Coordinates of C-alpha atoms in Angstrom, one line a residue:
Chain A
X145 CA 0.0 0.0 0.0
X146 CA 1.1 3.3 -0.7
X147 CA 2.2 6.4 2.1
X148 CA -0.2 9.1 2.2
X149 CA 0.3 10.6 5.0
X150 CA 2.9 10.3 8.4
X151 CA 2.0 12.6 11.8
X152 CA 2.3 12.9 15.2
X153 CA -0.1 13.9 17.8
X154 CA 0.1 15.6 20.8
X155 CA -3.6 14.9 22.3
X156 CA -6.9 14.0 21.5
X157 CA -7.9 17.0 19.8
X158 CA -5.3 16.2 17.4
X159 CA -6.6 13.5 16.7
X160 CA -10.2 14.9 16.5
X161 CA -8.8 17.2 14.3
X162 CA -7.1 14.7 11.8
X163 CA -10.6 12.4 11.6
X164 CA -12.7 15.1 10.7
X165 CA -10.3 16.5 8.0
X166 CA -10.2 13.0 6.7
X167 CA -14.4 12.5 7.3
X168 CA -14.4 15.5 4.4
X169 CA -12.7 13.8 1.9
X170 CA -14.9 10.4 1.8
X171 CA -16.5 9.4 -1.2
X172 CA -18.4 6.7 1.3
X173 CA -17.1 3.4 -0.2
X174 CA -14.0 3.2 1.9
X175 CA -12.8 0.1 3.7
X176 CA -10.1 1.4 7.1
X177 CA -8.3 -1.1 8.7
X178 CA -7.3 0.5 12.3
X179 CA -4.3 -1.2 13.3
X180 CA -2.6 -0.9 16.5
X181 CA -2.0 -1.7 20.6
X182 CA -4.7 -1.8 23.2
X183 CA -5.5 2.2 23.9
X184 CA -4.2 3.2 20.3
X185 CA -6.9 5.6 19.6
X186 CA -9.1 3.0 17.1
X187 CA -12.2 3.2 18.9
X188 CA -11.7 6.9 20.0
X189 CA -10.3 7.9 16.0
X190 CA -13.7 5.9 14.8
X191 CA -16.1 7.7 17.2
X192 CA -14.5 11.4 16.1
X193 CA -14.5 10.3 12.3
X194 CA -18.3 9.2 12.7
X195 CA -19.4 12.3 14.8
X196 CA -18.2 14.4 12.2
X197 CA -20.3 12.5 9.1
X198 CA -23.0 13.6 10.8
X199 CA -24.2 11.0 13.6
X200 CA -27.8 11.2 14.9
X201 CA -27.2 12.9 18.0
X202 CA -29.1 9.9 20.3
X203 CA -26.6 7.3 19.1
X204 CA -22.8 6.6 20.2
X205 CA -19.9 5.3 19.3
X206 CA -18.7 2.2 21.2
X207 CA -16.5 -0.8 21.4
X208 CA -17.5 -3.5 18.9
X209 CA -15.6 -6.0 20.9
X210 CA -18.3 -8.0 22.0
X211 CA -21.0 -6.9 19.7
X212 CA -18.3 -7.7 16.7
X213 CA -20.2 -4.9 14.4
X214 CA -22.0 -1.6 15.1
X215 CA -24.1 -0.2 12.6
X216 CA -24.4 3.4 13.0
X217 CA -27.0 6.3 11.1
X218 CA -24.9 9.4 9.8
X219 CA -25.3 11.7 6.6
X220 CA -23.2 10.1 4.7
X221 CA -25.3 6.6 5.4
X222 CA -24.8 3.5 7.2
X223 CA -21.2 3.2 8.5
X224 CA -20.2 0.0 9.9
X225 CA -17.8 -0.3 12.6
X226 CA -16.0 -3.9 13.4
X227 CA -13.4 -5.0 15.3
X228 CA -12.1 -8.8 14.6
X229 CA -10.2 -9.2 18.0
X230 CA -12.0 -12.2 19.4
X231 CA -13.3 -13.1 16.1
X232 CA -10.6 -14.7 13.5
X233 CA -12.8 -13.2 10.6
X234 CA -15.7 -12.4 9.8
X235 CA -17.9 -11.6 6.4
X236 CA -17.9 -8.4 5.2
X237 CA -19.0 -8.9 1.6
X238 CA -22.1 -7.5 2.1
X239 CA -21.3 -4.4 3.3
X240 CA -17.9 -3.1 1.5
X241 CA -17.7 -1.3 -1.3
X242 CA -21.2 -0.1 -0.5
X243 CA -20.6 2.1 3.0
X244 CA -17.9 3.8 5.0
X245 CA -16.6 0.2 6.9
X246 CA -14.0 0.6 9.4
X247 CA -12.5 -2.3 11.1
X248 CA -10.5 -2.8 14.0
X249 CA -7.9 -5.9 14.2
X250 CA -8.6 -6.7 10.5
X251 CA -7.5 -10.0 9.3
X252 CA -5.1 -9.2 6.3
X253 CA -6.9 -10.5 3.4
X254 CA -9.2 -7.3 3.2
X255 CA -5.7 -5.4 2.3
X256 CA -6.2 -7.3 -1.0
X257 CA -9.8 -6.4 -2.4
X258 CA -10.4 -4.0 -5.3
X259 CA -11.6 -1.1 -3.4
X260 CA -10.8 2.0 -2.3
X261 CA -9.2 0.9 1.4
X262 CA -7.4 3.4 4.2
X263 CA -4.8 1.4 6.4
X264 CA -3.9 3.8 9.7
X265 CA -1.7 2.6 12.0
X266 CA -1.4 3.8 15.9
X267 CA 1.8 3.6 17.6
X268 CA 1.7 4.8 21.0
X269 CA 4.5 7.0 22.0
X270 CA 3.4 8.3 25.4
X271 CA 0.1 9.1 27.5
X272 CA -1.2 11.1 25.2
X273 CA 1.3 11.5 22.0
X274 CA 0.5 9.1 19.1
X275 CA 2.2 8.4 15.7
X276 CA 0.2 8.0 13.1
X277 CA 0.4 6.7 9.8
X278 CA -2.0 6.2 7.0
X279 CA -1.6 4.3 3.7
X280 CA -4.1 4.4 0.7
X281 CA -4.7 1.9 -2.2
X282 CA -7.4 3.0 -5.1
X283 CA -7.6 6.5 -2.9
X284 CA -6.0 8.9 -5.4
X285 CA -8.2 11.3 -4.2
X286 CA -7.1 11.3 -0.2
X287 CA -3.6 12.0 -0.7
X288 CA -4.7 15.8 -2.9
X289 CA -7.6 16.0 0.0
X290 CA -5.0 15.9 2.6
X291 CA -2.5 17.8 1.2
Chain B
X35 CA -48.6 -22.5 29.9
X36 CA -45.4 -23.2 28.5
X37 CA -43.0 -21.0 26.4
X38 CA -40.0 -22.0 24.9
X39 CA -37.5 -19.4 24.8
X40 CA -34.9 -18.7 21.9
X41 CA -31.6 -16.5 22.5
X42 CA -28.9 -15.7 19.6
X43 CA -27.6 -12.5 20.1
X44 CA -24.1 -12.6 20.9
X45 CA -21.8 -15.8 21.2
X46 CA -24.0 -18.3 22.8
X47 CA -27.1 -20.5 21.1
X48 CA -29.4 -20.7 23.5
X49 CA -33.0 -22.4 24.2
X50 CA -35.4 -22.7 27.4
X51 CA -38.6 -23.9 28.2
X52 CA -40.5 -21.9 30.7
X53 CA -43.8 -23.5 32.6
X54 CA -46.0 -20.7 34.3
X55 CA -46.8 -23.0 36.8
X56 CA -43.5 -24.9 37.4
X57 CA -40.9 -22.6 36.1
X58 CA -37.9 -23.2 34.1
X59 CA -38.5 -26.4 33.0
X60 CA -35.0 -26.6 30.8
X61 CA -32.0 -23.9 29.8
X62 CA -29.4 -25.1 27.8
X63 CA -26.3 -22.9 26.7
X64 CA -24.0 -24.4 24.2
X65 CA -21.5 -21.9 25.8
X66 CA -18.7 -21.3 23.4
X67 CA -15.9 -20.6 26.0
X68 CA -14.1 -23.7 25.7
X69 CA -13.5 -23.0 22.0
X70 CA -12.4 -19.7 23.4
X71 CA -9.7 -21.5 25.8
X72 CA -8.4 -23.5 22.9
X73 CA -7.8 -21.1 20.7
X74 CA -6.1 -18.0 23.7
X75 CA -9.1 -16.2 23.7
X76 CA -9.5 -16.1 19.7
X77 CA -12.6 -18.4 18.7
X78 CA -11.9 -19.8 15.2
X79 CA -15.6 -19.9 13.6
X80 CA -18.2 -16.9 12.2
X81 CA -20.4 -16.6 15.0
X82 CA -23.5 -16.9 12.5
X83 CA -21.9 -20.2 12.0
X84 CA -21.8 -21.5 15.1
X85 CA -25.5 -20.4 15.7
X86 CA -26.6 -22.5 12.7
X87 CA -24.8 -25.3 14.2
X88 CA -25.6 -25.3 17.3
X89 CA -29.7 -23.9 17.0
X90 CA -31.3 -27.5 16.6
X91 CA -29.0 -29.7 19.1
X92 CA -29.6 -26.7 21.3
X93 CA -33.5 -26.6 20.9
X94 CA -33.7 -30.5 20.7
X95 CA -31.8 -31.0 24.3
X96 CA -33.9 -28.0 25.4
X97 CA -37.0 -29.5 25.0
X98 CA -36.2 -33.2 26.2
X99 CA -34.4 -31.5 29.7
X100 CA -37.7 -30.0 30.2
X101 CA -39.7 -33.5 28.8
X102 CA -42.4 -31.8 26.3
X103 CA -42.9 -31.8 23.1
X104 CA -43.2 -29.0 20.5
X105 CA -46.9 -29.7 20.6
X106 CA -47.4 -28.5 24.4
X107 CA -45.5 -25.3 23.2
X108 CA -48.4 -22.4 24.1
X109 CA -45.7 -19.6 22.6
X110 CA -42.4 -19.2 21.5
X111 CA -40.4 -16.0 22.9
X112 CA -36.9 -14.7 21.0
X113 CA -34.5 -12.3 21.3
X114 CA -34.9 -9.7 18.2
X115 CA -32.8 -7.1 19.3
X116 CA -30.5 -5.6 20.4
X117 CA -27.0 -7.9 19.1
X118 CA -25.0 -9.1 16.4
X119 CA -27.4 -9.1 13.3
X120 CA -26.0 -12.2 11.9
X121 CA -26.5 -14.2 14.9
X122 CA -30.1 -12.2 15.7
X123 CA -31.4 -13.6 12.7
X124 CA -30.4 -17.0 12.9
X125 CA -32.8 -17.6 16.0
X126 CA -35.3 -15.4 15.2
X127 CA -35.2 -17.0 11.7
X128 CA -35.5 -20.6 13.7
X129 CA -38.5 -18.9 16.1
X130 CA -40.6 -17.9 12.8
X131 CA -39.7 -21.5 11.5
X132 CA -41.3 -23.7 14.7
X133 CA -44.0 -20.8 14.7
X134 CA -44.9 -21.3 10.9
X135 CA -44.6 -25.5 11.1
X136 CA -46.2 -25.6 14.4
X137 CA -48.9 -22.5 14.0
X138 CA -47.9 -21.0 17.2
X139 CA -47.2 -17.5 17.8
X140 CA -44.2 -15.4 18.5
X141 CA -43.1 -13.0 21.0
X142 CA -41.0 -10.6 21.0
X143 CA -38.1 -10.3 23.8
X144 CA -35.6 -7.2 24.3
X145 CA -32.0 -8.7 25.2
X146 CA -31.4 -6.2 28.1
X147 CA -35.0 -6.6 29.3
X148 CA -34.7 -10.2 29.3
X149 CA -31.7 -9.8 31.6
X150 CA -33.4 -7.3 34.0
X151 CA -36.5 -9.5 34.5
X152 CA -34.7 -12.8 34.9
X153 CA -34.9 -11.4 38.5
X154 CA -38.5 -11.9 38.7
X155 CA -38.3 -16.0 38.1
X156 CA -36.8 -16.0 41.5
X157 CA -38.4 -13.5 43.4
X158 CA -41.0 -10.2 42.7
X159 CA -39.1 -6.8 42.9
X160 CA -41.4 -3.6 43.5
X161 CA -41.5 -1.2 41.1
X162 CA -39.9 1.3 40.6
X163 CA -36.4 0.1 40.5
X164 CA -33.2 1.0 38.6
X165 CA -31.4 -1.7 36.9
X166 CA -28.1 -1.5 36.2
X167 CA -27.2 -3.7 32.7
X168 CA -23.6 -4.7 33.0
X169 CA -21.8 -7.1 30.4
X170 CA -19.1 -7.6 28.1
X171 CA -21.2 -5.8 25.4
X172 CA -23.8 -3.5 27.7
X173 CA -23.2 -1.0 30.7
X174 CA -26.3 0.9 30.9
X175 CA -29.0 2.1 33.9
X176 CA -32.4 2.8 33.1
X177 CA -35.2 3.2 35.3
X178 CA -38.1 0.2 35.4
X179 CA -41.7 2.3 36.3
X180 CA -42.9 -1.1 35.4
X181 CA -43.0 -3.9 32.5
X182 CA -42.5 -2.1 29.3
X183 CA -42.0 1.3 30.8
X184 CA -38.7 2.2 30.7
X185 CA -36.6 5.4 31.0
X186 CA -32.7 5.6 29.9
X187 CA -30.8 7.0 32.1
X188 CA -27.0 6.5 30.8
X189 CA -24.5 4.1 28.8
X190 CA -21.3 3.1 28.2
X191 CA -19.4 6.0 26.1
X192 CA -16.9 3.6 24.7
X193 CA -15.9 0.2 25.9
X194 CA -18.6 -1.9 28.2
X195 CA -17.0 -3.1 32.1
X196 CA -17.1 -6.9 30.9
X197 CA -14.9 -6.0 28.0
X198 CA -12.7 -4.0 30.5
X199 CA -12.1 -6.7 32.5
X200 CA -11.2 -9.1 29.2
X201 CA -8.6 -7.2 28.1
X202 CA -7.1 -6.1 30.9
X203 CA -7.4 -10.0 31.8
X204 CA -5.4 -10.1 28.5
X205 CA -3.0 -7.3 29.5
X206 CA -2.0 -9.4 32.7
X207 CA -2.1 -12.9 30.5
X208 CA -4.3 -14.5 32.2
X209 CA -6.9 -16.2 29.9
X210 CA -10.6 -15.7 28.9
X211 CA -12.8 -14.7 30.0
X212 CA -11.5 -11.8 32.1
X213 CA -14.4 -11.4 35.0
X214 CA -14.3 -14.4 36.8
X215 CA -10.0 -14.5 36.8
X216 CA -10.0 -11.5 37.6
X217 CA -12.5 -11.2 40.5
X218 CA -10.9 -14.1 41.9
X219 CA -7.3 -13.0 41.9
X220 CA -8.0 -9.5 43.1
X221 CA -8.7 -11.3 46.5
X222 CA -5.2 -12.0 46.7
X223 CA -4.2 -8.6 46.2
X224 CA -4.2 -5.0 47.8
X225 CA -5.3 -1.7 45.9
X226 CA -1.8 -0.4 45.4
X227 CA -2.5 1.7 42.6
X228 CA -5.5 4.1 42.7
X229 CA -6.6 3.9 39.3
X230 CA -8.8 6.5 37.7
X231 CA -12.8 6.5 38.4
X232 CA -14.1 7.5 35.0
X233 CA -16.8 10.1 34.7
X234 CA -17.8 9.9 38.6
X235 CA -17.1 13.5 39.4
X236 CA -19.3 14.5 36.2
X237 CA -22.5 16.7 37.2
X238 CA -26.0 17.6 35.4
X239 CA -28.3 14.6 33.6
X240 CA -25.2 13.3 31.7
X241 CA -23.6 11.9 34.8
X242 CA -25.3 8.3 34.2
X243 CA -22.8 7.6 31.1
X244 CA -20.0 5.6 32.2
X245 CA -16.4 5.4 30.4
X246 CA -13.8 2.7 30.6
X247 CA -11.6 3.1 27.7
X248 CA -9.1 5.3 30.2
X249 CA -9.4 3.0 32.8
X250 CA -7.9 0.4 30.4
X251 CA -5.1 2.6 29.4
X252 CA -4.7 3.5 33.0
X253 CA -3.8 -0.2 33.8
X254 CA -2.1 -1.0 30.4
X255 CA 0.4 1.6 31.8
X256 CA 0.4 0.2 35.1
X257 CA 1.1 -3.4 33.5
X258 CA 3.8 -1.8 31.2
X259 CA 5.7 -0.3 34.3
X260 CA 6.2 -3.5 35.7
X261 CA 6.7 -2.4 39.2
X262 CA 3.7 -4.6 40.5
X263 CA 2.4 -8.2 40.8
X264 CA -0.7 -9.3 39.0
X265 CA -3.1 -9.8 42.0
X266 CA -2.3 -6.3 43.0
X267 CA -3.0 -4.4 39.6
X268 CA -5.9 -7.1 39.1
X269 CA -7.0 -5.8 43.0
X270 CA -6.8 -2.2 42.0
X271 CA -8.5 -2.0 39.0
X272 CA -11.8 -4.0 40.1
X273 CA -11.5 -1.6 42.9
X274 CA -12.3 1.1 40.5
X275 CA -14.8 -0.1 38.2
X276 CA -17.2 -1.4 40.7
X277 CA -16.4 1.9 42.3
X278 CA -18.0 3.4 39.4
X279 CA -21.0 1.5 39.1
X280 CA -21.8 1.4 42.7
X281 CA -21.4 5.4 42.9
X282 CA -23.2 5.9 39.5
X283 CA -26.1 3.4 40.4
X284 CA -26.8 5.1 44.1
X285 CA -26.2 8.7 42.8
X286 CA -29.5 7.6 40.2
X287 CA -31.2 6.4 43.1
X288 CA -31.1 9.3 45.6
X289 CA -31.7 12.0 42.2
X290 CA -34.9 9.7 41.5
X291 CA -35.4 9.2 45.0
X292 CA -35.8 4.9 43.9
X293 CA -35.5 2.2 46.6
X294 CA -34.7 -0.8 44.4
X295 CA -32.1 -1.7 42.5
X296 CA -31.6 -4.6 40.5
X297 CA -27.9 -5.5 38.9
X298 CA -27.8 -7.4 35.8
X299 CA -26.0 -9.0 33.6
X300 CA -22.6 -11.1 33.0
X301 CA -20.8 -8.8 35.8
X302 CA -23.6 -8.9 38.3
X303 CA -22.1 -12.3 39.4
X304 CA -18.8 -10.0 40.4
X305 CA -18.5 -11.3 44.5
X306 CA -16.8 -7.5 44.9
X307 CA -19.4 -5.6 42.7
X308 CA -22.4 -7.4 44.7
X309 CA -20.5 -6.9 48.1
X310 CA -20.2 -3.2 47.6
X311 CA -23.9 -2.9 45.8
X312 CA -24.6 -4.7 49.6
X313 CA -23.0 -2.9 51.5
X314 CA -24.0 0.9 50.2
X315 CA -27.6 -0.5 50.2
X316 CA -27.5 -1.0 53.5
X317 CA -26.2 2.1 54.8
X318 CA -28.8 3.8 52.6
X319 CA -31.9 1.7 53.5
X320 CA -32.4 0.3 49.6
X321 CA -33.0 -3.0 48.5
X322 CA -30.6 -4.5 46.2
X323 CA -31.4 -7.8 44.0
X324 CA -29.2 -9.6 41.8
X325 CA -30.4 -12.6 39.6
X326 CA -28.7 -16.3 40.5
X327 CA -25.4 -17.2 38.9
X328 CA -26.8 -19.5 36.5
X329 CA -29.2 -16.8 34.9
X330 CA -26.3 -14.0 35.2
X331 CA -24.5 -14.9 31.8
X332 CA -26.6 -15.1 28.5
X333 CA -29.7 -17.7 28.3
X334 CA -32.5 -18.4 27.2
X335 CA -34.0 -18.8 30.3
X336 CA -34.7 -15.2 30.7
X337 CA -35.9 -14.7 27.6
X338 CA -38.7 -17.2 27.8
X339 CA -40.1 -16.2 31.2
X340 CA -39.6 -12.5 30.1
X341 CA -41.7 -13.6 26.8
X342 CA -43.9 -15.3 28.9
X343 CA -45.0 -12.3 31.1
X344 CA -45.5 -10.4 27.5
X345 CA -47.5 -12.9 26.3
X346 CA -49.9 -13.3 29.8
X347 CA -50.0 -9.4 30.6
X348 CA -50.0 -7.9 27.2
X349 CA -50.8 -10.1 24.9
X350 CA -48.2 -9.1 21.9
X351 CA -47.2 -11.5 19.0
X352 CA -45.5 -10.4 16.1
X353 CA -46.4 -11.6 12.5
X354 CA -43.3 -13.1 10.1
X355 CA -42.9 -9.7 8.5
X356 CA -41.2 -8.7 11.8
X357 CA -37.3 -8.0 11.8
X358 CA -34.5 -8.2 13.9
X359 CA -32.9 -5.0 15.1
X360 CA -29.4 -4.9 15.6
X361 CA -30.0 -2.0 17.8
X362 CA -32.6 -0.7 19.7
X363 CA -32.3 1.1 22.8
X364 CA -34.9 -0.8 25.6
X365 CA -37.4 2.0 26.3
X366 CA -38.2 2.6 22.5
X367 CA -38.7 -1.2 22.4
X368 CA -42.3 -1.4 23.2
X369 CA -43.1 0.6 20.3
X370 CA -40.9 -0.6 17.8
X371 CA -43.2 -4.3 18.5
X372 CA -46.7 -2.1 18.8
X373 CA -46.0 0.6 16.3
X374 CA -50.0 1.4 16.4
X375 CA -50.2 2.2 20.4

């Protein structure tokens, strides 16, 4: 997969920042695949990039640990939100290519479809400071969006 | 009357019969926690998957443990939201299945109501009372005025308390699932740490949400340290969370001015959650209730006796046009199954 983009954060609003840049350049067919430690930022990164495509304000973000997918009602329709770490996969044919998917702990595979997929990864340099990097395949348009 | 009760909504298949007159007459689990322990935590199948494999075994053993036949069935009670929609489906989809071969109807059951009102096959609670919903997938409190009236007062803002303790269970390496390990080696430890209490200080009618993504990082940094022994960061962080859900549930109680509270759910069989819920209660003159260990976890038990008190009080059966709900919050559920009223 191709660099797009390297940066660190200092705090949460950083990071706040940097999801709802990204939420504005969405075409709403893209695959992420959150990678990183327990306490990254996935869930919290998820929950700022889905606040700012317009969630209805009664709903929340949350874990999908246990529930394995959350299906949650923005402007920019249905985005699903999945996290494979007690699953080893699951099937996401239905619902890719079609919505804004993100997907925490993806199993590799997904790397490889035809469509337009976002790979961030979360390193964790102290309490608060992330690095963050994001890689882009058939997302042209991210890397001008971000510029 | 008898009503045999379906459940598929997270990891477990599970069936029930319930007789109004003799009570649970069968609950069978085909619990998938030993796949879980094979595998370090990571269970190898789709959860739909399992759920088709397991639904008939499960329904068959159901119904010979409680020695009737589909025939004596009066009603059959499932689960049709909130979950997994994959996994709903699969036991709702089996419930409209018996229903259509064996012409009987179908009733509706809430997940988190069916956990709140598996108190009531043991013993009546007087309304009002809050419940407290607490899981690997749900931490919520709502108010109960009384069967199918139901206010929200607050939910997890991130990750649930069940799925706090997994993975700081993971954290410390000691196996799935997280609750019970943990609970028991916290006894052999002291609070050495003093670990953050998410969200208690918070004031206005937000301060019912509860937050445990920073605990976890609080501990992961604890664990990362590698000053202290397990038992003792175990010890310390169940001293916080049930910290939080003792002094979010009692805060809800004197600001509603409510005298019952029921816990719920996979952590209600915590020992130190339920001795602090005790002990507070005590001091403050309210009556706690917690639901026996063997209905604490997921079953189907609950969800028959919960479809059972539908069925008797309120009469409600849904047609096969009905649809699972992967999400539905509890007090709009008794409109989403009578849109009309």
């Amino acid at each position: 997969m191709k660099k797009i983009k390297s940066i660190q954060i200092k705090n949460e609003s950083d990071l706040q920042e940097l999801a709802e840049k990204l939420s504005k350049c969405l075409k709403g067919n893209e695959i992420f695949l959150l990678e990183g430690n327990l306490s990254a930022g996935k869930t919290t990164f998820t929950r700022y990039l889905v606040e700012s495509l317009g969630l209805s304000p009664y709903e929340n973000v949350t874990s999908p640990t246990f529930s394995i997918m959350n299906e949650y009602e923005t402007k920019k329709g249905t985005v699903y939100h999945l996290d494979f770490y007690r699953v080893k996969d699951f099937d996401i044919s239905d619902i890719v290519g079609n919505h804004i998917v993100l997907v925490e702990w993806p199993s590799e595979y997904i790397e490889e479809m035809d469509l337009p997929v976002v790979k961030i990864k979360f390193e964790i340099l102290s309490d608060n400071e992330r690095f963050i990097e994001i890689f882009g395949k058939n997302v042209n348009y991210l890397e001008e969006c971000l510029k | 009357m008898k009503i045999l009760g379906i459940e598929t909504s997270c990891d477990d298949t599970a069936v029930a019969v319930y007789d109004d007159e003799k009570g649970l007459l069968s609950n069978v689990v085909s619990s998938q926690i030993k796949i879980h322990e094979e595998w370090g935590g990571v269970f190898p199948e789709l959860a739909a998957r399992e759920h088709t494999k397991n639904i008939l075994p499960v329904l068959e053993r159901a119904l010979k443990d409680a020695d009737v036949s589909l025939e004596q069935i009066d009603a059959i009670a499932s689960t049709v939201a909130p979950g997994l929609i994959v996994s709903l489906v699969i036991g709702f989809s089996a419930s409209k299945a018996l229903a259509f071969a064996k012409d009987k109807p179908i009733v509706p059951v809430h997940h988190i109501e069916a956990h709140i009102f598996a108190n009531f096959i043991t013993q009546e609670i007087p309304y009002p009372f809050l419940a407290l919903v607490v899981s690997g997938g749900h931490t919520e409190l709502h108010i109960i005025n009384e069967f199918e009236n139901y206010k929200f007062l607050g939910g997890t803002l991130d990750d649930a308390v069940g799925e706090a303790y997994d993975k700081v269970a993971r954290m410390l390496g000691l196996g799935y699932p997280g609750g019970p390990i943990i609970d028991k080696l916290s006894k052999e430890g002291k609070e050495i740490v003093k670990l953050p209490r998410p969200l208690i200080n918070d004031k206005g009618k937000n301060r019912f949400n509860f937050s445990f993504s920073g605990l976890k990082s609080a501990v992961l940094r604890v664990v990362q340290e590698g000053k202290y022994k397990k038992e003792d960061i175990a010890r310390s962080f169940q001293e916080a969370a049930t910290d939080v859900l003792v002094y979010k549930t009692f805060d809800a109680a004197k600001e509603f001015n409510i005298k019952n509270i029921v816990v719920a759910g996979g952590v209600s069989a915590n020992s130190m959650l339920r001795e602090k819920m005790k002990e507070r209660a005590n001091k403050e003159n309210i009556n706690v209730y917690f639901p026996p260990m063997y209905l604490c976890t997921d079953n189907a038990g609950m969800v028959a006796f919960t479809g059972l008190k539908r069925f008797k009080e309120k009469g409600t059966t849904v047609g096969f046009d009905f649809e699972a709900k992967a999400k539905c919050r509890l007090d709009i559920f008794p409109k989403l199954i009578r849109p009309n009223r």
